[in-house]
């Protein structure tokens, strides 16, 4: 069974930093591109970042470019999101998700980040 | 960026009835549309991909249609557990995929 478990979400002040983690199991982690997607109150789902299977390429939403860094450790089956210079508009529920052939097919339950 | 617009924002339907959810793309996304179901405290669940293909384990009560810019998700024989927010997503313009703002489905 595919499982994605996010952690690291807390309350942080504007300008602060945070590192989110996602533990993956139930599939061959290094076969897949992985994503971070967030659910912002009142605004629905928003892609944040993705990283290819070997970490060779990463993409970011314009709203987080230069502030967030995605990474992965294929030996530990883990995905990370380093979040710096946090803003109140970064508040939301952050999901880790797996992609297969451009389709995001499995998601975690999310971890809540509050910037206040 | 391709904008996905969902309607209605909220839909209230009686059990055993049918719900019709709409999604419009600001430009053609061919058939590269997925639908997700999101319940509070749960992970989003993939329902439909390729505009009309049900994901593994999704009951036949859920069906999708459309191509180009207009897409529909129909849920037949509504049950209480179908109460959720439903999101459409285009993945034609990968990696710049985008979601609609969601339709909240309430079962009366």
PDB file of C-alpha atoms in Angstrom:
ATOM      1  CA  UNK A   1       0.000   0.000   0.000  1.00  0.00           C
ATOM      2  CA  UNK A   2       1.321   3.407  -0.990  1.00  0.00           C
ATOM      3  CA  UNK A   3       1.783   5.625   2.054  1.00  0.00           C
ATOM      4  CA  UNK A   4       2.975   9.213   2.237  1.00  0.00           C
ATOM      5  CA  UNK A   5       3.287  10.765   5.692  1.00  0.00           C
ATOM      6  CA  UNK A   6       4.115  14.441   6.057  1.00  0.00           C
ATOM      7  CA  UNK A   7       5.561  16.058   9.160  1.00  0.00           C
ATOM      8  CA  UNK A   8       7.166  19.274  10.329  1.00  0.00           C
ATOM      9  CA  UNK A   9       4.277  21.706  10.141  1.00  0.00           C
ATOM     10  CA  UNK A  10       4.154  24.203  13.014  1.00  0.00           C
ATOM     11  CA  UNK A  11       3.287  27.802  13.819  1.00  0.00           C
ATOM     12  CA  UNK A  12       6.107  30.126  12.733  1.00  0.00           C
ATOM     13  CA  UNK A  13       6.526  33.871  12.606  1.00  0.00           C
ATOM     14  CA  UNK A  14       6.757  35.788   9.321  1.00  0.00           C
ATOM     15  CA  UNK A  15      10.322  35.712   8.057  1.00  0.00           C
ATOM     16  CA  UNK A  16      10.993  32.410   9.759  1.00  0.00           C
ATOM     17  CA  UNK A  17      12.084  29.068   8.350  1.00  0.00           C
ATOM     18  CA  UNK A  18      10.711  25.562   8.421  1.00  0.00           C
ATOM     19  CA  UNK A  19      11.572  22.173   6.971  1.00  0.00           C
ATOM     20  CA  UNK A  20       8.829  19.770   5.991  1.00  0.00           C
ATOM     21  CA  UNK A  21       9.444  16.051   5.579  1.00  0.00           C
ATOM     22  CA  UNK A  22       7.564  13.285   3.829  1.00  0.00           C
ATOM     23  CA  UNK A  23       8.181   9.613   4.514  1.00  0.00           C
ATOM     24  CA  UNK A  24       7.239   7.350   1.631  1.00  0.00           C
ATOM     25  CA  UNK A  25       6.566   3.624   1.688  1.00  0.00           C
ATOM     26  CA  UNK A  26       4.815   0.929  -0.302  1.00  0.00           C
ATOM     27  CA  UNK A  27       6.440   1.748  -3.644  1.00  0.00           C
ATOM     28  CA  UNK A  28       9.858   2.149  -5.240  1.00  0.00           C
ATOM     29  CA  UNK A  29      10.494   5.752  -4.238  1.00  0.00           C
ATOM     30  CA  UNK A  30      13.283   6.505  -6.680  1.00  0.00           C
ATOM     31  CA  UNK A  31      11.099   5.547  -9.653  1.00  0.00           C
ATOM     32  CA  UNK A  32       8.876   8.589  -9.153  1.00  0.00           C
ATOM     33  CA  UNK A  33       8.789  12.343  -9.431  1.00  0.00           C
ATOM     34  CA  UNK A  34       7.518  13.778  -6.153  1.00  0.00           C
ATOM     35  CA  UNK A  35       5.526  16.922  -5.411  1.00  0.00           C
ATOM     36  CA  UNK A  36       4.553  19.346  -2.701  1.00  0.00           C
ATOM     37  CA  UNK A  37       1.065  20.804  -3.097  1.00  0.00           C
ATOM     38  CA  UNK A  38      -0.640  23.104  -0.618  1.00  0.00           C
ATOM     39  CA  UNK A  39      -4.234  23.864   0.273  1.00  0.00           C
ATOM     40  CA  UNK A  40      -4.562  27.495   1.123  1.00  0.00           C
ATOM     41  CA  UNK A  41      -7.617  28.591   3.114  1.00  0.00           C
ATOM     42  CA  UNK A  42     -10.235  29.929   0.742  1.00  0.00           C
ATOM     43  CA  UNK A  43      -8.095  29.348  -2.355  1.00  0.00           C
ATOM     44  CA  UNK A  44      -8.090  25.617  -3.025  1.00  0.00           C
ATOM     45  CA  UNK A  45      -5.107  23.568  -4.127  1.00  0.00           C
ATOM     46  CA  UNK A  46      -1.884  25.116  -5.372  1.00  0.00           C
ATOM     47  CA  UNK A  47       1.213  23.383  -6.691  1.00  0.00           C
ATOM     48  CA  UNK A  48       4.332  24.357  -4.776  1.00  0.00           C
ATOM     49  CA  UNK A  49       7.242  22.339  -6.113  1.00  0.00           C
ATOM     50  CA  UNK A  50       8.283  19.076  -7.712  1.00  0.00           C
ATOM     51  CA  UNK A  51      11.500  17.109  -8.030  1.00  0.00           C
ATOM     52  CA  UNK A  52      12.373  14.416 -10.543  1.00  0.00           C
ATOM     53  CA  UNK A  53      13.275  10.875  -9.544  1.00  0.00           C
ATOM     54  CA  UNK A  54      17.003  11.490  -9.131  1.00  0.00           C
ATOM     55  CA  UNK A  55      16.799  15.080  -7.943  1.00  0.00           C
ATOM     56  CA  UNK A  56      18.189  16.250 -11.256  1.00  0.00           C
ATOM     57  CA  UNK A  57      15.425  18.738 -11.926  1.00  0.00           C
ATOM     58  CA  UNK A  58      13.158  20.769  -9.704  1.00  0.00           C
ATOM     59  CA  UNK A  59      10.358  23.201 -10.445  1.00  0.00           C
ATOM     60  CA  UNK A  60       8.793  25.843  -8.245  1.00  0.00           C
ATOM     61  CA  UNK A  61       5.696  27.975  -8.270  1.00  0.00           C
ATOM     62  CA  UNK A  62       6.546  31.627  -8.841  1.00  0.00           C
ATOM     63  CA  UNK A  63       5.139  32.453  -5.409  1.00  0.00           C
ATOM     64  CA  UNK A  64       7.820  30.380  -3.646  1.00  0.00           C
ATOM     65  CA  UNK A  65      10.750  30.594  -6.076  1.00  0.00           C
ATOM     66  CA  UNK A  66      13.916  31.723  -4.314  1.00  0.00           C
ATOM     67  CA  UNK A  67      12.462  31.007  -0.869  1.00  0.00           C
ATOM     68  CA  UNK A  68      11.638  27.279  -0.914  1.00  0.00           C
ATOM     69  CA  UNK A  69      13.949  24.383  -1.798  1.00  0.00           C
ATOM     70  CA  UNK A  70      12.772  20.860  -2.540  1.00  0.00           C
ATOM     71  CA  UNK A  71      15.063  17.877  -2.040  1.00  0.00           C
ATOM     72  CA  UNK A  72      14.914  14.136  -1.652  1.00  0.00           C
ATOM     73  CA  UNK A  73      16.896  11.288  -0.130  1.00  0.00           C
ATOM     74  CA  UNK A  74      16.257   8.128  -2.122  1.00  0.00           C
ATOM     75  CA  UNK A  75      18.185   6.006   0.388  1.00  0.00           C
ATOM     76  CA  UNK A  76      15.765   7.109   3.106  1.00  0.00           C
ATOM     77  CA  UNK A  77      12.653   7.205   0.874  1.00  0.00           C
ATOM     78  CA  UNK A  78      12.097  10.779   1.990  1.00  0.00           C
ATOM     79  CA  UNK A  79      11.075  14.071   0.439  1.00  0.00           C
ATOM     80  CA  UNK A  80      11.782  17.469   1.952  1.00  0.00           C
ATOM     81  CA  UNK A  81      10.751  21.085   1.573  1.00  0.00           C
ATOM     82  CA  UNK A  82      12.955  23.771   3.083  1.00  0.00           C
ATOM     83  CA  UNK A  83      10.870  26.905   3.527  1.00  0.00           C
ATOM     84  CA  UNK A  84      12.630  30.215   4.196  1.00  0.00           C
ATOM     85  CA  UNK A  85      11.455  33.822   4.457  1.00  0.00           C
ATOM     86  CA  UNK A  86       7.975  32.610   5.255  1.00  0.00           C
ATOM     87  CA  UNK A  87       5.012  34.901   4.632  1.00  0.00           C
ATOM     88  CA  UNK A  88       1.504  34.875   6.029  1.00  0.00           C
ATOM     89  CA  UNK A  89       0.244  33.807   2.604  1.00  0.00           C
ATOM     90  CA  UNK A  90       2.277  30.589   2.921  1.00  0.00           C
ATOM     91  CA  UNK A  91      -0.148  29.423   5.585  1.00  0.00           C
ATOM     92  CA  UNK A  92      -1.839  26.216   4.537  1.00  0.00           C
ATOM     93  CA  UNK A  93      -1.984  22.446   4.580  1.00  0.00           C
ATOM     94  CA  UNK A  94       1.031  21.025   2.742  1.00  0.00           C
ATOM     95  CA  UNK A  95       0.676  17.714   0.952  1.00  0.00           C
ATOM     96  CA  UNK A  96       3.334  15.379  -0.319  1.00  0.00           C
ATOM     97  CA  UNK A  97       2.257  13.618  -3.506  1.00  0.00           C
ATOM     98  CA  UNK A  98       3.534  11.072  -6.000  1.00  0.00           C
ATOM     99  CA  UNK A  99       3.438  11.546  -9.739  1.00  0.00           C
ATOM    100  CA  UNK A 100       3.162   8.890 -12.408  1.00  0.00           C
ATOM    101  CA  UNK A 101       3.281   9.972 -16.068  1.00  0.00           C
ATOM    102  CA  UNK A 102       2.365  13.588 -15.256  1.00  0.00           C
ATOM    103  CA  UNK A 103      -0.533  12.449 -13.101  1.00  0.00           C
ATOM    104  CA  UNK A 104      -0.481  13.059  -9.338  1.00  0.00           C
ATOM    105  CA  UNK A 105      -1.923   9.762  -8.169  1.00  0.00           C
ATOM    106  CA  UNK A 106      -1.259   9.417  -4.431  1.00  0.00           C
ATOM    107  CA  UNK A 107      -1.246  12.032  -1.700  1.00  0.00           C
ATOM    108  CA  UNK A 108      -0.528  12.195   1.993  1.00  0.00           C
ATOM    109  CA  UNK A 109      -2.874  13.668   4.576  1.00  0.00           C
ATOM    110  CA  UNK A 110      -0.862  16.841   4.858  1.00  0.00           C
ATOM    111  CA  UNK A 111       0.924  18.850   7.531  1.00  0.00           C
ATOM    112  CA  UNK A 112      -0.314  22.249   8.654  1.00  0.00           C
ATOM    113  CA  UNK A 113       1.913  25.303   8.362  1.00  0.00           C
ATOM    114  CA  UNK A 114       0.740  28.487  10.043  1.00  0.00           C
ATOM    115  CA  UNK A 115       2.680  31.703   9.504  1.00  0.00           C
ATOM    116  CA  UNK A 116       1.526  34.223  12.063  1.00  0.00           C
TER     117      UNK A 116
ATOM    118  CA  UNK B   1      -0.966  29.863 -16.645  1.00  0.00           C
ATOM    119  CA  UNK B   2      -4.071  27.873 -17.471  1.00  0.00           C
ATOM    120  CA  UNK B   3      -6.985  28.802 -15.224  1.00  0.00           C
ATOM    121  CA  UNK B   4      -9.452  26.092 -14.271  1.00  0.00           C
ATOM    122  CA  UNK B   5     -12.869  27.396 -13.240  1.00  0.00           C
ATOM    123  CA  UNK B   6     -15.262  25.113 -11.397  1.00  0.00           C
ATOM    124  CA  UNK B   7     -18.982  25.539 -10.948  1.00  0.00           C
ATOM    125  CA  UNK B   8     -20.961  25.659  -8.852  1.00  0.00           C
ATOM    126  CA  UNK B   9     -18.947  26.571  -5.788  1.00  0.00           C
ATOM    127  CA  UNK B  10     -21.372  24.649  -3.591  1.00  0.00           C
ATOM    128  CA  UNK B  11     -23.871  21.982  -4.532  1.00  0.00           C
ATOM    129  CA  UNK B  12     -26.499  20.429  -2.275  1.00  0.00           C
ATOM    130  CA  UNK B  13     -28.106  17.222  -3.536  1.00  0.00           C
ATOM    131  CA  UNK B  14     -30.336  14.585  -1.964  1.00  0.00           C
ATOM    132  CA  UNK B  15     -29.187  10.999  -1.395  1.00  0.00           C
ATOM    133  CA  UNK B  16     -29.679   8.693  -4.377  1.00  0.00           C
ATOM    134  CA  UNK B  17     -29.853  11.701  -6.710  1.00  0.00           C
ATOM    135  CA  UNK B  18     -27.219  12.743  -9.248  1.00  0.00           C
ATOM    136  CA  UNK B  19     -24.640  15.508  -8.903  1.00  0.00           C
ATOM    137  CA  UNK B  20     -23.133  17.261 -11.910  1.00  0.00           C
ATOM    138  CA  UNK B  21     -19.924  19.228 -11.400  1.00  0.00           C
ATOM    139  CA  UNK B  22     -18.415  21.404 -14.106  1.00  0.00           C
ATOM    140  CA  UNK B  23     -14.890  22.529 -14.866  1.00  0.00           C
ATOM    141  CA  UNK B  24     -13.775  24.913 -17.591  1.00  0.00           C
ATOM    142  CA  UNK B  25     -10.218  25.505 -18.776  1.00  0.00           C
ATOM    143  CA  UNK B  26      -9.055  28.911 -20.009  1.00  0.00           C
ATOM    144  CA  UNK B  27      -7.480  27.198 -23.027  1.00  0.00           C
ATOM    145  CA  UNK B  28      -7.527  23.712 -24.475  1.00  0.00           C
ATOM    146  CA  UNK B  29      -6.007  21.047 -22.256  1.00  0.00           C
ATOM    147  CA  UNK B  30      -7.076  18.198 -24.574  1.00  0.00           C
ATOM    148  CA  UNK B  31      -8.129  15.331 -22.286  1.00  0.00           C
ATOM    149  CA  UNK B  32      -5.459  15.914 -19.658  1.00  0.00           C
ATOM    150  CA  UNK B  33      -7.834  16.527 -16.775  1.00  0.00           C
ATOM    151  CA  UNK B  34      -8.074  14.759 -13.448  1.00  0.00           C
ATOM    152  CA  UNK B  35     -10.669  14.950 -10.687  1.00  0.00           C
ATOM    153  CA  UNK B  36      -9.875  14.575  -6.986  1.00  0.00           C
ATOM    154  CA  UNK B  37     -12.040  14.131  -3.923  1.00  0.00           C
ATOM    155  CA  UNK B  38     -10.956  15.810  -0.687  1.00  0.00           C
ATOM    156  CA  UNK B  39     -12.561  15.087   2.667  1.00  0.00           C
ATOM    157  CA  UNK B  40     -11.528  16.834   5.895  1.00  0.00           C
ATOM    158  CA  UNK B  41      -8.599  15.106   7.554  1.00  0.00           C
ATOM    159  CA  UNK B  42      -8.051  12.764   4.632  1.00  0.00           C
ATOM    160  CA  UNK B  43      -5.638  12.688   1.745  1.00  0.00           C
ATOM    161  CA  UNK B  44      -7.006  13.837  -1.596  1.00  0.00           C
ATOM    162  CA  UNK B  45      -8.094  10.843  -3.649  1.00  0.00           C
ATOM    163  CA  UNK B  46      -7.719  10.529  -7.391  1.00  0.00           C
ATOM    164  CA  UNK B  47     -11.095   9.743  -8.970  1.00  0.00           C
ATOM    165  CA  UNK B  48     -10.748  10.330 -12.699  1.00  0.00           C
ATOM    166  CA  UNK B  49      -7.840  10.912 -15.069  1.00  0.00           C
ATOM    167  CA  UNK B  50      -7.635  11.418 -18.802  1.00  0.00           C
ATOM    168  CA  UNK B  51     -10.969  13.238 -18.375  1.00  0.00           C
ATOM    169  CA  UNK B  52     -12.953   9.982 -18.297  1.00  0.00           C
ATOM    170  CA  UNK B  53     -10.914   7.061 -16.929  1.00  0.00           C
ATOM    171  CA  UNK B  54     -11.748   5.963 -13.412  1.00  0.00           C
ATOM    172  CA  UNK B  55      -8.799   5.428 -11.119  1.00  0.00           C
ATOM    173  CA  UNK B  56      -8.253   2.076  -9.452  1.00  0.00           C
ATOM    174  CA  UNK B  57     -10.988   1.221  -6.981  1.00  0.00           C
ATOM    175  CA  UNK B  58     -13.306   4.094  -7.890  1.00  0.00           C
ATOM    176  CA  UNK B  59     -16.926   2.943  -8.193  1.00  0.00           C
ATOM    177  CA  UNK B  60     -18.765   3.215 -11.475  1.00  0.00           C
ATOM    178  CA  UNK B  61     -21.082   5.818  -9.894  1.00  0.00           C
ATOM    179  CA  UNK B  62     -18.337   8.306 -10.687  1.00  0.00           C
ATOM    180  CA  UNK B  63     -17.933   9.279 -14.322  1.00  0.00           C
ATOM    181  CA  UNK B  64     -16.078  11.997 -16.159  1.00  0.00           C
ATOM    182  CA  UNK B  65     -16.390  13.443 -19.604  1.00  0.00           C
ATOM    183  CA  UNK B  66     -15.181  16.283 -21.775  1.00  0.00           C
ATOM    184  CA  UNK B  67     -12.212  17.442 -23.791  1.00  0.00           C
ATOM    185  CA  UNK B  68     -10.682  20.703 -24.839  1.00  0.00           C
ATOM    186  CA  UNK B  69     -11.997  23.267 -22.383  1.00  0.00           C
ATOM    187  CA  UNK B  70     -15.208  21.801 -20.922  1.00  0.00           C
ATOM    188  CA  UNK B  71     -15.287  18.935 -18.435  1.00  0.00           C
ATOM    189  CA  UNK B  72     -17.933  17.281 -16.316  1.00  0.00           C
ATOM    190  CA  UNK B  73     -17.860  14.996 -13.286  1.00  0.00           C
ATOM    191  CA  UNK B  74     -21.101  13.130 -12.618  1.00  0.00           C
ATOM    192  CA  UNK B  75     -21.757  11.251  -9.402  1.00  0.00           C
ATOM    193  CA  UNK B  76     -24.816   9.012  -9.522  1.00  0.00           C
ATOM    194  CA  UNK B  77     -26.792   7.458  -6.683  1.00  0.00           C
ATOM    195  CA  UNK B  78     -25.294   9.880  -4.182  1.00  0.00           C
ATOM    196  CA  UNK B  79     -24.374   8.528  -0.771  1.00  0.00           C
ATOM    197  CA  UNK B  80     -23.563  10.355   2.435  1.00  0.00           C
ATOM    198  CA  UNK B  81     -19.877   9.479   2.102  1.00  0.00           C
ATOM    199  CA  UNK B  82     -19.715  11.439  -1.158  1.00  0.00           C
ATOM    200  CA  UNK B  83     -19.853  14.670   0.817  1.00  0.00           C
ATOM    201  CA  UNK B  84     -16.512  16.331   0.039  1.00  0.00           C
ATOM    202  CA  UNK B  85     -14.783  19.024  -1.966  1.00  0.00           C
ATOM    203  CA  UNK B  86     -14.063  18.015  -5.559  1.00  0.00           C
ATOM    204  CA  UNK B  87     -11.210  19.527  -7.534  1.00  0.00           C
ATOM    205  CA  UNK B  88     -10.436  19.376 -11.213  1.00  0.00           C
ATOM    206  CA  UNK B  89      -6.835  19.658 -12.390  1.00  0.00           C
ATOM    207  CA  UNK B  90      -5.231  20.107 -15.766  1.00  0.00           C
ATOM    208  CA  UNK B  91      -1.899  18.419 -16.357  1.00  0.00           C
ATOM    209  CA  UNK B  92      -1.612  19.184 -20.049  1.00  0.00           C
ATOM    210  CA  UNK B  93       0.750  22.057 -19.335  1.00  0.00           C
ATOM    211  CA  UNK B  94       3.146  20.021 -17.167  1.00  0.00           C
ATOM    212  CA  UNK B  95       4.876  20.949 -14.906  1.00  0.00           C
ATOM    213  CA  UNK B  96       2.701  24.060 -14.716  1.00  0.00           C
ATOM    214  CA  UNK B  97      -0.349  22.049 -13.736  1.00  0.00           C
ATOM    215  CA  UNK B  98      -3.227  23.921 -12.120  1.00  0.00           C
ATOM    216  CA  UNK B  99      -6.313  23.140 -10.076  1.00  0.00           C
ATOM    217  CA  UNK B 100      -9.783  24.542 -10.008  1.00  0.00           C
ATOM    218  CA  UNK B 101     -10.954  26.256  -6.854  1.00  0.00           C
ATOM    219  CA  UNK B 102     -13.142  23.309  -5.902  1.00  0.00           C
ATOM    220  CA  UNK B 103     -16.822  22.438  -5.637  1.00  0.00           C
ATOM    221  CA  UNK B 104     -18.169  21.607  -2.196  1.00  0.00           C
ATOM    222  CA  UNK B 105     -20.741  18.828  -2.467  1.00  0.00           C
ATOM    223  CA  UNK B 106     -23.214  18.528   0.365  1.00  0.00           C
ATOM    224  CA  UNK B 107     -25.605  15.612   0.734  1.00  0.00           C
ATOM    225  CA  UNK B 108     -28.937  16.824   2.090  1.00  0.00           C
TER     226      UNK B 108
END
